[in-house]
Tab-separated table of C-alpha atoms and ligand atoms in Angstrom:
chain	number	residue	atom	x	y	z
M	1201	UNK	CA	18.954	0.312	-19.626
M	1202	UNK	CA	16.167	2.672	-18.575
M	1203	UNK	CA	16.669	6.417	-18.706
M	1204	UNK	CA	14.249	8.775	-17.025
M	1205	UNK	CA	14.147	12.535	-16.745
M	1206	UNK	CA	14.491	13.463	-13.081
M	1207	UNK	CA	12.957	16.815	-12.093
M	1208	UNK	CA	15.439	16.930	-9.174
M	1209	UNK	CA	18.530	17.114	-11.399
M	1210	UNK	CA	16.691	18.447	-14.479
M	1211	UNK	CA	18.410	15.777	-16.562
M	1212	UNK	CA	17.855	12.313	-17.924
M	1213	UNK	CA	19.436	9.786	-15.576
M	1214	UNK	CA	19.955	6.037	-15.727
M	1215	UNK	CA	17.332	4.412	-13.567
M	1216	UNK	CA	18.398	1.658	-11.176
M	1217	UNK	CA	15.947	0.500	-8.510
M	1218	UNK	CA	17.054	0.646	-4.869
M	1219	UNK	CA	15.881	-2.926	-4.224
M	1220	UNK	CA	14.673	-5.668	-6.500
M	1221	UNK	CA	11.149	-4.273	-6.573
M	1222	UNK	CA	10.605	-0.734	-7.868
M	1223	UNK	CA	8.639	1.334	-5.356
M	1224	UNK	CA	6.426	3.861	-7.129
M	1225	UNK	CA	4.168	6.505	-5.581
M	1226	UNK	CA	1.793	8.540	-7.715
M	1227	UNK	CA	-0.244	11.423	-6.311
M	1228	UNK	CA	-3.883	10.482	-6.718
M	1229	UNK	CA	-7.113	12.380	-7.267
M	1230	UNK	CA	-8.924	14.753	-4.973
M	1231	UNK	CA	-12.305	13.084	-5.030
M	1232	UNK	CA	-14.708	16.051	-4.953
M	1233	UNK	CA	-15.592	15.907	-8.651
M	1234	UNK	CA	-15.148	13.882	-11.836
M	1235	UNK	CA	-11.597	13.620	-13.112
M	1236	UNK	CA	-11.263	15.534	-16.388
M	1237	UNK	CA	-9.313	14.189	-19.324
M	1238	UNK	CA	-6.408	16.480	-18.380
M	1239	UNK	CA	-6.124	14.742	-14.997
M	1240	UNK	CA	-6.415	11.440	-16.812
M	1241	UNK	CA	-3.455	12.350	-19.028
M	1242	UNK	CA	-1.325	12.365	-15.878
M	1243	UNK	CA	-2.575	8.899	-14.818
M	1244	UNK	CA	-1.991	7.605	-18.362
M	1245	UNK	CA	1.598	8.834	-18.331
M	1246	UNK	CA	2.149	7.148	-14.962
M	1247	UNK	CA	0.638	3.930	-16.289
M	1248	UNK	CA	2.990	4.074	-19.274
M	1249	UNK	CA	5.939	4.544	-16.947
M	1250	UNK	CA	4.860	1.499	-14.946
M	1251	UNK	CA	4.407	-0.544	-18.121
M	1252	UNK	CA	7.929	0.401	-19.268
M	1253	UNK	CA	9.357	-0.792	-15.942
M	1254	UNK	CA	7.422	-4.065	-16.219
M	1255	UNK	CA	8.437	-4.505	-19.893
M	1256	UNK	CA	12.036	-4.342	-18.739
M	1257	UNK	CA	11.412	-7.266	-16.421
M	1258	UNK	CA	11.229	-5.255	-13.191
M	1259	UNK	CA	8.737	-5.855	-10.414
M	1260	UNK	CA	6.765	-2.798	-9.357
M	1261	UNK	CA	4.936	-1.910	-6.149
M	1262	UNK	CA	2.635	0.975	-7.002
M	1263	UNK	CA	0.823	3.091	-4.429
M	1264	UNK	CA	-1.772	5.728	-5.247
M	1265	UNK	CA	-3.452	7.891	-2.647
M	1266	UNK	CA	-6.999	9.150	-2.636
M	1267	UNK	CA	-7.175	12.685	-1.284
M	1268	UNK	CA	-10.476	12.819	0.563
M	1269	UNK	CA	-9.674	15.633	2.977
M	1270	UNK	CA	-7.452	18.701	3.316
M	1271	UNK	CA	-7.026	19.839	-0.314
M	1272	UNK	CA	-8.005	23.489	-0.223
M	1273	UNK	CA	-9.416	25.422	-3.149
M	1274	UNK	CA	-5.973	26.964	-3.718
M	1275	UNK	CA	-2.973	24.612	-3.651
M	1276	UNK	CA	-1.193	27.288	-1.606
M	1277	UNK	CA	-3.379	26.564	1.443
M	1278	UNK	CA	-6.078	29.139	1.067
M	1279	UNK	CA	-9.806	28.864	0.604
M	1280	UNK	CA	-12.201	26.159	1.658
M	1281	UNK	CA	-11.568	22.423	1.721
M	1282	UNK	CA	-12.728	21.169	-1.694
M	1283	UNK	CA	-14.526	18.161	-0.201
M	1284	UNK	CA	-16.415	20.157	2.435
M	1285	UNK	CA	-17.348	22.838	-0.089
M	1286	UNK	CA	-18.823	20.275	-2.489
M	1287	UNK	CA	-20.646	18.468	0.329
M	1288	UNK	CA	-22.294	21.733	1.354
M	1289	UNK	CA	-23.287	22.585	-2.210
M	1290	UNK	CA	-24.816	19.147	-2.698
M	1291	UNK	CA	-26.285	18.804	0.754
M	1292	UNK	CA	-24.530	15.454	1.108
M	1293	UNK	CA	-21.893	14.188	3.484
M	1294	UNK	CA	-18.244	14.637	2.536
M	1295	UNK	CA	-17.906	10.854	2.942
M	1296	UNK	CA	-20.619	10.196	0.349
M	1297	UNK	CA	-19.023	12.659	-2.065
M	1298	UNK	CA	-15.687	10.923	-1.626
M	1299	UNK	CA	-17.121	7.438	-2.076
M	1300	UNK	CA	-19.003	8.349	-5.240
M	1301	UNK	CA	-16.160	10.131	-7.034
M	1302	UNK	CA	-13.623	7.494	-5.992
M	1303	UNK	CA	-15.836	4.853	-7.590
M	1304	UNK	CA	-16.156	6.829	-10.838
M	1305	UNK	CA	-12.409	7.525	-10.852
M	1306	UNK	CA	-11.605	3.820	-10.608
M	1307	UNK	CA	-14.074	3.084	-13.416
M	1308	UNK	CA	-12.372	5.697	-15.609
M	1309	UNK	CA	-8.992	4.062	-15.032
M	1310	UNK	CA	-10.456	0.668	-15.985
M	1311	UNK	CA	-11.947	2.073	-19.182
M	1312	UNK	CA	-8.552	3.488	-20.084
M	1313	UNK	CA	-6.936	0.101	-19.412
M	1314	UNK	CA	-4.751	1.606	-16.692
M	1315	UNK	CA	-3.262	-1.126	-14.521
M	1316	UNK	CA	-4.637	-0.892	-10.975
M	1317	UNK	CA	-2.191	0.308	-8.320
M	1318	UNK	CA	-1.183	-2.412	-5.876
M	1319	UNK	CA	-2.402	-0.188	-3.054
M	1320	UNK	CA	-4.998	2.569	-2.948
M	1321	UNK	CA	-4.756	4.506	0.293
M	1322	UNK	CA	-7.123	7.165	1.602
M	1323	UNK	CA	-5.940	10.257	3.463
M	1324	UNK	CA	-8.707	9.842	6.038
M	1325	UNK	CA	-7.410	6.357	6.859
M	1326	UNK	CA	-3.976	7.660	7.853
M	1327	UNK	CA	-4.758	10.563	10.186
M	1328	UNK	CA	-2.752	8.952	12.994
M	1329	UNK	CA	0.335	8.579	10.789
M	1330	UNK	CA	-0.007	12.190	9.695
M	1331	UNK	CA	-0.195	13.396	13.292
M	1332	UNK	CA	2.947	11.362	14.094
M	1333	UNK	CA	4.728	12.927	11.147
M	1334	UNK	CA	3.814	16.449	12.260
M	1335	UNK	CA	5.031	15.612	15.769
M	1336	UNK	CA	8.435	14.624	14.354
M	1337	UNK	CA	8.636	17.805	12.299
M	1338	UNK	CA	7.712	19.781	15.415
M	1339	UNK	CA	10.304	17.997	17.577
M	1340	UNK	CA	12.950	18.896	15.016
M	1341	UNK	CA	12.009	22.563	15.266
M	1342	UNK	CA	10.424	23.263	11.889
M	1343	UNK	CA	6.913	24.303	12.934
M	1344	UNK	CA	5.047	27.260	14.428
M	1345	UNK	CA	1.413	27.735	15.303
M	1346	UNK	CA	-0.824	30.651	14.336
M	1347	UNK	CA	-4.567	31.205	14.703
M	1348	UNK	CA	-5.665	28.885	11.879
M	1349	UNK	CA	-3.156	26.072	12.137
M	1350	UNK	CA	0.284	24.559	12.567
M	1351	UNK	CA	2.654	25.673	9.815
M	1352	UNK	CA	5.940	24.524	8.344
M	1353	UNK	CA	8.649	27.196	8.543
M	1354	UNK	CA	10.284	26.965	5.114
M	1355	UNK	CA	13.050	29.437	6.070
M	1356	UNK	CA	14.480	26.784	8.425
M	1357	UNK	CA	15.339	24.505	5.547
M	1358	UNK	CA	18.446	25.460	3.608
M	1359	UNK	CA	17.412	23.856	0.329
M	1360	UNK	CA	13.647	24.433	0.424
M	1361	UNK	CA	12.099	24.422	-3.050
M	1362	UNK	CA	15.308	23.450	-4.817
M	1363	UNK	CA	13.487	21.257	-7.340
M	1364	UNK	CA	11.387	24.224	-8.426
M	1365	UNK	CA	14.182	26.809	-8.185
M	1366	UNK	CA	11.836	28.565	-5.784
M	1367	UNK	CA	14.412	30.836	-4.229
M	1368	UNK	CA	15.070	32.451	-7.584
M	1369	UNK	CA	11.533	32.582	-8.834
M	1370	UNK	CA	8.888	35.193	-8.208
M	1371	UNK	CA	6.284	32.450	-8.535
M	1372	UNK	CA	7.533	31.010	-5.276
M	1373	UNK	CA	6.386	34.107	-3.458
M	1374	UNK	CA	2.900	32.862	-2.823
M	1375	UNK	CA	0.464	35.575	-1.917
M	1376	UNK	CA	-2.006	35.626	0.936
M	1377	UNK	CA	0.608	35.523	3.682
M	1378	UNK	CA	-1.727	36.558	6.574
M	1379	UNK	CA	0.178	35.672	9.721
M	1380	UNK	CA	2.567	33.200	8.146
M	1381	UNK	CA	6.251	33.937	8.702
M	1382	UNK	CA	7.239	33.334	5.075
M	1383	UNK	CA	5.111	33.374	1.939
M	1384	UNK	CA	6.041	29.759	1.107
M	1385	UNK	CA	5.180	28.348	4.568
M	1386	UNK	CA	2.375	25.801	4.409
M	1387	UNK	CA	-0.147	24.239	6.769
M	1388	UNK	CA	0.569	20.871	8.355
M	1389	UNK	CA	-2.548	20.879	10.517
M	1390	UNK	CA	-5.473	23.243	10.092
M	1391	UNK	CA	-7.845	24.056	12.941
M	1392	UNK	CA	-11.562	23.775	12.379
M	1393	UNK	CA	-12.706	27.358	12.389
M	1394	UNK	CA	-15.405	28.105	14.997
M	1395	UNK	CA	-17.750	29.593	12.371
M	1396	UNK	CA	-17.446	26.650	9.994
M	1397	UNK	CA	-19.217	23.367	10.726
M	1398	UNK	CA	-16.788	20.843	9.306
M	1399	UNK	CA	-17.829	17.214	8.781
M	1400	UNK	CA	-14.314	15.807	8.652
M	1401	UNK	CA	-12.306	16.697	11.735
M	1402	UNK	CA	-10.105	14.935	14.268
M	1403	UNK	CA	-8.496	15.532	17.638
M	1404	UNK	CA	-4.800	16.265	17.654
M	1405	UNK	CA	-2.163	17.515	20.130
M	1406	UNK	CA	-2.648	20.999	18.605
M	1407	UNK	CA	-6.449	21.130	18.549
M	1408	UNK	CA	-9.399	19.780	16.583
M	1409	UNK	CA	-8.882	20.035	12.850
M	1410	UNK	CA	-7.628	18.270	9.749
M	1411	UNK	CA	-4.297	17.618	8.033
M	1412	UNK	CA	-2.880	19.688	5.210
M	1413	UNK	CA	-2.869	18.130	1.747
M	1414	UNK	CA	0.941	18.206	1.471
M	1415	UNK	CA	1.263	16.222	4.692
M	1416	UNK	CA	-0.969	13.378	3.547
M	1417	UNK	CA	1.257	12.172	0.725
M	1418	UNK	CA	4.388	12.113	2.900
M	1419	UNK	CA	2.710	10.017	5.598
M	1420	UNK	CA	1.063	7.646	3.118
M	1421	UNK	CA	4.129	7.062	0.938
M	1422	UNK	CA	6.312	6.462	3.999
M	1423	UNK	CA	3.740	4.054	5.461
M	1424	UNK	CA	3.308	1.986	2.282
M	1425	UNK	CA	6.759	2.115	0.720
M	1426	UNK	CA	9.298	3.240	3.340
M	1427	UNK	CA	11.775	5.949	2.411
M	1428	UNK	CA	13.638	6.590	0.298
M	1429	UNK	CA	11.601	4.847	-2.404
M	1430	UNK	CA	12.328	4.884	-6.124
M	1431	UNK	CA	9.921	7.121	-8.010
M	1432	UNK	CA	7.404	9.800	-7.106
M	1433	UNK	CA	5.146	11.130	-9.881
M	1434	UNK	CA	2.513	13.740	-10.534
M	1435	UNK	CA	1.424	16.435	-12.932
M	1436	UNK	CA	3.838	19.245	-13.769
M	1437	UNK	CA	1.911	21.719	-11.596
M	1438	UNK	CA	3.178	19.842	-8.538
M	1439	UNK	CA	6.794	20.887	-9.187
M	1440	UNK	CA	6.099	24.243	-7.663
M	1441	UNK	CA	4.135	23.689	-4.467
M	1442	UNK	CA	2.957	20.201	-3.578
M	1443	UNK	CA	6.165	18.298	-4.211
M	1444	UNK	CA	8.641	20.812	-2.726
M	1445	UNK	CA	6.420	20.750	0.358
M	1446	UNK	CA	6.471	16.956	0.487
M	1447	UNK	CA	10.268	16.966	0.195
M	1448	UNK	CA	10.579	19.653	2.884
M	1449	UNK	CA	8.566	17.620	5.408
M	1450	UNK	CA	10.523	14.463	4.746
M	1451	UNK	CA	13.822	16.347	5.077
M	1452	UNK	CA	12.609	17.878	8.336
M	1453	UNK	CA	11.276	14.624	9.806
M	1454	UNK	CA	13.700	12.010	8.475
M	1455	UNK	CA	16.615	14.041	7.122
M	1456	UNK	CA	16.160	12.765	3.569
M	1457	UNK	CA	14.368	13.291	0.303
M	1458	UNK	CA	11.616	10.656	0.125
M	1459	UNK	CA	12.264	9.584	-3.468
M	1460	UNK	CA	15.251	9.175	-5.785
M	1461	UNK	CA	13.355	10.160	-8.927
M	1462	UNK	CA	10.667	12.823	-9.248
M	1463	UNK	CA	8.918	12.574	-12.591
M	1464	UNK	CA	6.282	14.976	-13.868
M	1465	UNK	CA	3.882	14.836	-16.784
M	1466	UNK	CA	3.019	17.880	-18.899
M	1467	UNK	CA	-0.516	19.216	-19.125
M	1468	UNK	CA	-3.269	18.552	-21.575
M	1469	UNK	CA	-4.321	21.898	-22.982
M	1470	UNK	CA	-7.026	23.316	-25.155
M	1471	UNK	CA	-6.260	25.629	-28.058
M	1472	UNK	CA	-7.019	28.621	-25.867
M	1473	UNK	CA	-5.193	27.511	-22.734
M	1474	UNK	CA	-5.296	25.014	-19.935
M	1475	UNK	CA	-8.123	22.625	-19.133
M	1476	UNK	CA	-9.102	23.158	-15.517
M	1477	UNK	CA	-12.129	22.665	-13.332
M	1478	UNK	CA	-11.815	26.271	-12.186
M	1479	UNK	CA	-12.088	27.485	-15.802
M	1480	UNK	CA	-15.251	25.502	-16.424
M	1481	UNK	CA	-13.897	24.100	-19.717
M	1482	UNK	CA	-13.418	20.496	-18.768
M	1483	UNK	CA	-14.205	17.344	-20.738
M	1484	UNK	CA	-14.705	14.052	-18.939
M	1485	UNK	CA	-14.204	10.548	-20.242
M	1486	UNK	CA	-17.963	9.918	-20.049
M	1487	UNK	CA	-18.728	12.994	-22.120
M	1488	UNK	CA	-16.318	11.723	-24.787
M	1489	UNK	CA	-18.080	8.367	-24.701
M	1490	UNK	CA	-21.442	10.094	-25.099
M	1491	UNK	CA	-20.094	11.553	-28.311
M	1492	UNK	CA	-19.179	8.114	-29.541
M	1493	UNK	CA	-15.460	8.280	-28.796
M	1494	UNK	CA	-13.967	5.285	-27.056
M	1495	UNK	CA	-11.707	5.737	-24.000
M	1496	UNK	CA	-8.992	3.783	-25.797
M	1497	UNK	CA	-9.029	6.346	-28.618
M	1498	UNK	CA	-8.173	8.917	-25.934
M	1499	UNK	CA	-5.435	6.613	-24.697
M	1500	UNK	CA	-4.087	6.349	-28.266
M	1501	UNK	CA	-4.085	10.147	-28.595
M	1502	UNK	CA	-1.936	10.332	-25.462
M	1503	UNK	CA	0.573	7.905	-26.930
M	1504	UNK	CA	1.197	10.266	-29.847
M	1505	UNK	CA	2.777	12.945	-27.606
M	1506	UNK	CA	5.809	12.600	-25.337
M	1507	UNK	CA	4.823	12.952	-21.677
M	1508	UNK	CA	7.047	16.020	-21.238
M	1509	UNK	CA	5.442	17.964	-24.082
M	1510	UNK	CA	2.118	19.734	-23.975
M	1511	UNK	CA	-0.718	17.984	-25.740
M	1512	UNK	CA	-3.470	20.068	-27.281
M	1513	UNK	CA	-6.819	18.363	-27.142
M	1514	UNK	CA	-9.470	18.744	-29.821
M	1515	UNK	CA	-12.412	16.636	-30.953
M	1516	UNK	CA	-10.745	16.276	-34.346
M	1517	UNK	CA	-7.524	15.005	-32.809
M	1518	UNK	CA	-9.303	12.342	-30.755
M	1519	UNK	CA	-11.501	11.305	-33.722
M	1520	UNK	CA	-8.393	10.866	-35.811
M	1521	UNK	CA	-6.888	8.804	-33.008
M	1522	UNK	CA	-9.996	6.596	-33.057
M	1523	UNK	CA	-9.588	5.965	-36.793
M	1524	UNK	CA	-5.850	5.294	-36.421
M	1525	UNK	CA	-6.601	2.790	-33.650
M	1526	UNK	CA	-9.252	1.038	-35.745
M	1527	UNK	CA	-6.849	0.818	-38.669
M	1528	UNK	CA	-4.153	-0.623	-36.441
M	1529	UNK	CA	-6.518	-3.216	-34.955
M	1530	UNK	CA	-7.691	-4.252	-38.384
M	1531	UNK	CA	-4.137	-5.293	-39.276
M	1532	UNK	CA	-3.737	-7.497	-36.212
M	1533	UNK	CA	-5.105	-10.978	-35.763
M	1534	UNK	CA	-4.882	-12.070	-32.118
M	1535	UNK	CA	-5.451	-15.685	-33.115
M	1536	UNK	CA	-2.055	-15.644	-34.823
M	1537	UNK	CA	-0.175	-14.609	-31.687
M	1538	UNK	CA	2.833	-16.754	-30.854
M	1539	UNK	CA	5.642	-15.724	-28.527
M	1540	UNK	CA	8.289	-17.082	-30.915
M	1541	UNK	CA	6.891	-15.014	-33.788
M	1542	UNK	CA	7.791	-11.705	-32.116
M	1543	UNK	CA	10.372	-9.957	-34.295
M	1544	UNK	CA	13.529	-9.744	-32.191
M	1545	UNK	CA	14.996	-6.955	-34.273
M	1546	UNK	CA	11.957	-4.706	-33.892
M	1547	UNK	CA	11.460	-5.632	-30.243
M	1548	UNK	CA	14.997	-4.501	-29.450
M	1549	UNK	CA	14.469	-1.198	-31.260
M	1550	UNK	CA	11.130	-0.724	-29.533
M	1551	UNK	CA	12.426	-1.511	-26.057
M	1552	UNK	CA	15.275	0.969	-26.516
M	1553	UNK	CA	12.888	3.706	-27.633
M	1554	UNK	CA	10.360	3.312	-24.851
M	1555	UNK	CA	13.103	2.935	-22.230
M	1556	UNK	CA	14.659	6.211	-23.340
M	1557	UNK	CA	12.583	8.464	-21.097
M	1558	UNK	CA	9.365	6.869	-22.395
M	1559	UNK	CA	9.681	7.766	-26.064
M	1560	UNK	CA	6.294	6.301	-26.930
M	1561	UNK	CA	5.780	8.358	-30.122
M	1562	UNK	CA	8.919	6.661	-31.448
M	1563	UNK	CA	7.545	3.329	-30.224
M	1564	UNK	CA	4.393	3.973	-32.266
M	1565	UNK	CA	6.413	4.748	-35.377
M	1566	UNK	CA	8.273	1.448	-34.907
M	1567	UNK	CA	4.895	-0.307	-34.665
M	1568	UNK	CA	3.898	1.226	-38.010
M	1569	UNK	CA	7.211	0.134	-39.536
M	1570	UNK	CA	6.420	-3.426	-38.400
M	1571	UNK	CA	2.998	-3.303	-40.040
M	1572	UNK	CA	4.499	-1.999	-43.292
M	1573	UNK	CA	7.400	-4.446	-43.408
M	1574	UNK	CA	6.878	-6.733	-46.399
M	1575	UNK	CA	9.454	-9.209	-45.087
M	1576	UNK	CA	7.317	-10.046	-42.062
M	1577	UNK	CA	4.494	-12.570	-42.150
M	1578	UNK	CA	1.067	-11.690	-40.851
M	1579	UNK	CA	1.685	-13.834	-37.746
M	1580	UNK	CA	4.961	-12.014	-37.068
M	1581	UNK	CA	3.266	-8.630	-37.387
M	1582	UNK	CA	0.391	-9.592	-35.089
M	1583	UNK	CA	2.692	-11.176	-32.519
M	1584	UNK	CA	5.105	-8.226	-32.457
M	1585	UNK	CA	2.315	-5.651	-32.128
M	1586	UNK	CA	0.583	-7.624	-29.396
M	1587	UNK	CA	3.902	-7.686	-27.551
M	1588	UNK	CA	4.284	-3.889	-27.997
M	1589	UNK	CA	0.793	-3.537	-26.594
M	1590	UNK	CA	2.195	-4.367	-23.156
M	1591	UNK	CA	3.308	-0.714	-23.359
M	1592	UNK	CA	0.515	0.796	-25.468
M	1593	UNK	CA	-2.313	-0.794	-23.475
M	1594	UNK	CA	-4.699	-0.550	-26.429
M	1595	UNK	CA	-6.155	-4.053	-26.038
M	1596	UNK	CA	-4.776	-5.061	-29.423
M	1597	UNK	CA	-5.184	-8.681	-28.379
M	1598	UNK	CA	-8.970	-8.337	-28.428
M	1599	UNK	CA	-10.537	-8.899	-31.775
M	1600	UNK	CA	-14.148	-7.915	-31.278
M	1601	UNK	CA	-13.749	-4.178	-31.871
M	1602	UNK	CA	-11.890	-4.487	-35.132
M	1603	UNK	CA	-13.588	-2.992	-38.175
M	1604	UNK	CA	-12.601	-4.291	-41.643
M	1605	UNK	CA	-10.301	-1.995	-43.584
M	1606	UNK	CA	-12.792	-1.864	-46.463
M	1607	UNK	CA	-15.440	-0.421	-44.134
M	1608	UNK	CA	-13.019	2.212	-42.815
M	1609	UNK	CA	-12.096	3.139	-46.385
M	1610	UNK	CA	-15.752	3.591	-47.297
M	1611	UNK	CA	-16.382	5.642	-44.151
M	1612	UNK	CA	-13.487	7.928	-45.106
M	1613	UNK	CA	-14.940	8.309	-48.629
M	1614	UNK	CA	-18.280	9.140	-47.085
M	1615	UNK	CA	-16.673	11.756	-44.845
M	1616	UNK	CA	-15.181	13.398	-47.931
M	1617	UNK	CA	-18.520	13.253	-49.751
M	1618	UNK	CA	-20.168	15.031	-46.798
M	1619	UNK	CA	-17.478	17.697	-46.751
M	1620	UNK	CA	-18.136	18.207	-50.493
M	1621	UNK	CA	-21.837	18.418	-49.603
M	1622	UNK	CA	-22.504	15.459	-51.897
M	1623	UNK	CA	-25.179	13.995	-49.641
M	1624	UNK	CA	-26.547	11.586	-52.206
M	1625	UNK	CA	-23.165	9.867	-52.500
M	1626	UNK	CA	-22.761	9.981	-48.732
M	1627	UNK	CA	-26.121	8.180	-48.272
M	1628	UNK	CA	-25.221	5.572	-50.873
M	1629	UNK	CA	-21.969	4.818	-49.096
M	1630	UNK	CA	-23.781	4.563	-45.766
M	1631	UNK	CA	-26.097	1.929	-47.286
M	1632	UNK	CA	-23.140	0.012	-48.678
M	1633	UNK	CA	-21.507	0.017	-45.220
M	1634	UNK	CA	-24.788	-1.200	-43.728
M	1635	UNK	CA	-24.888	-4.096	-46.158
M	1636	UNK	CA	-21.458	-5.063	-44.873
M	1637	UNK	CA	-22.894	-5.259	-41.358
M	1638	UNK	CA	-21.709	-1.906	-39.975
M	1639	UNK	CA	-23.392	1.323	-39.025
M	1640	UNK	CA	-21.717	4.663	-39.493
M	1641	UNK	CA	-22.971	7.406	-37.190
M	1642	UNK	CA	-22.117	11.084	-37.388
M	1643	UNK	CA	-20.954	12.851	-34.268
M	1644	UNK	CA	-19.906	16.431	-33.535
M	1645	UNK	CA	-16.323	15.436	-33.996
M	1646	UNK	CA	-16.487	13.140	-37.019
M	1647	UNK	CA	-18.024	9.710	-37.227
M	1648	UNK	CA	-18.241	6.449	-35.398
M	1649	UNK	CA	-18.525	2.958	-36.810
M	1650	UNK	CA	-20.182	0.107	-34.985
M	1651	UNK	CA	-21.081	-3.444	-35.846
M	1652	UNK	CA	-24.786	-4.118	-36.307
M	1653	UNK	CA	-25.567	-6.705	-33.707
W	683	AMP	P1	-6.373	16.783	-8.648
W	683	AMP	O1	-7.454	15.728	-8.645
W	683	AMP	O2	-6.888	18.159	-8.908
W	683	AMP	O3	-5.513	16.716	-7.403
W	683	AMP	O4	-5.421	16.484	-9.894
W	683	AMP	C1	-5.009	15.189	-10.207
W	683	AMP	C2	-3.789	15.190	-11.095
W	683	AMP	O5	-4.062	15.771	-12.367
W	683	AMP	C3	-2.597	15.978	-10.545
W	683	AMP	O6	-1.430	15.148	-10.629
W	683	AMP	C4	-2.473	17.193	-11.452
W	683	AMP	O7	-1.139	17.556	-11.600
W	683	AMP	C5	-3.023	16.636	-12.758
W	683	AMP	N1	-3.588	17.645	-13.679
W	683	AMP	C6	-4.450	18.659	-13.401
W	683	AMP	N2	-4.803	19.319	-14.535
W	683	AMP	C7	-4.159	18.704	-15.565
W	683	AMP	C8	-4.090	18.912	-16.999
W	683	AMP	N3	-4.795	19.872	-17.608
W	683	AMP	N4	-3.325	18.063	-17.733
W	683	AMP	C9	-2.612	17.066	-17.131
W	683	AMP	N5	-2.636	16.818	-15.793
W	683	AMP	C10	-3.385	17.627	-15.019
W	684	ZN	ZN1	0.756	14.079	-3.424
């Protein structure tokens, strides 16, 4: 049995797919810049969710969109289009910007061992579907037009913003109302302003312009999955604006909520607050790699926190995750893997934990219990952990990155010697490690070990 926390009911519910195949839609990146590791936490949580569904023997059809138009600087429909703004700054076309950052995004997902979605779909490839959707919403009487676009009238929908408790919350009163009828009304179609030379624009029954970001996801999910589908995911920030607006449009056009489950992942934070592009404090996966930290160490760090709790990022935390991952890999021998050697008792415990609203931290502690269990043979330990790795996604079945325990032990001793400022001892240990065929390198956040090739 799978239990998942549904943001709609604010409770854990038993998950049963509508049809045989689970239909999953995850809001994708806005491709005007590199994804930061906070964004990547959201994609990692979604990947874990998908892995849990697959581990339970379900088939999954996963769709992720690429937002390449219409996402304005503020989620509440104000400011410039992020893509156009970046294109202007770089003196490039918006299409080139989109192509480049989409490519890097997909590479990041690969490095993190995130399973590819079955379908990637671009907003600019579904303009027609979005126009059709707006037409339906208009026919049903939920729209009005003002000088800068066609808007959704949120007052016409009885239960608008229910998921976010918007009616009761001050936060729902979005500022910058201009000529909108209600503060929470949002743009379905924006007109190209006469004093702005947009690159991405299309004809529509209402005038030349571009679709609103909230409209894209509704049209794309309906096109690829049909509605209602099973699960819609995103980061926790979407509970307040983007997702209520998606639900509102679907209710207005089709008379139903597009998804049965809405699941949201908590943010990755820094000690002094949130990591955000607008704050200029972002870390990317490549910058971690430049410091000698492997993407899978970042993945491991994510497994240590439940997806609905905040995770505070620090260089120390990710370095410790790297060491923990190395230690785990050292204890596993992929050559010993045999299906029949998987411990049934531990597998059952593990499956229950991860299926209980993705309790991966508990899953990790079960993995450690397996490794410590003196009753289990080495082949049983390796086989069970490699099976668990269908959820962890740490590539535990690949041997080449494993570092012998003895080397890790020496590296830890060397770290202590350096902290004690005993540099002579630290150098001696480094030499010893070198003789064993490994190089230990110091980084800002600790150390890195690599095999001398
Ligand atoms: P964007 O590319 O800005 O549309 O964001 C992509 C995804 O990252 C969205 O689902 C956001 O909710 C999510 N997100 C943004 N910042 C963070 C963060 N600091 N931690 C976790 N997820 C985030
Ligand atoms: Zn979306």
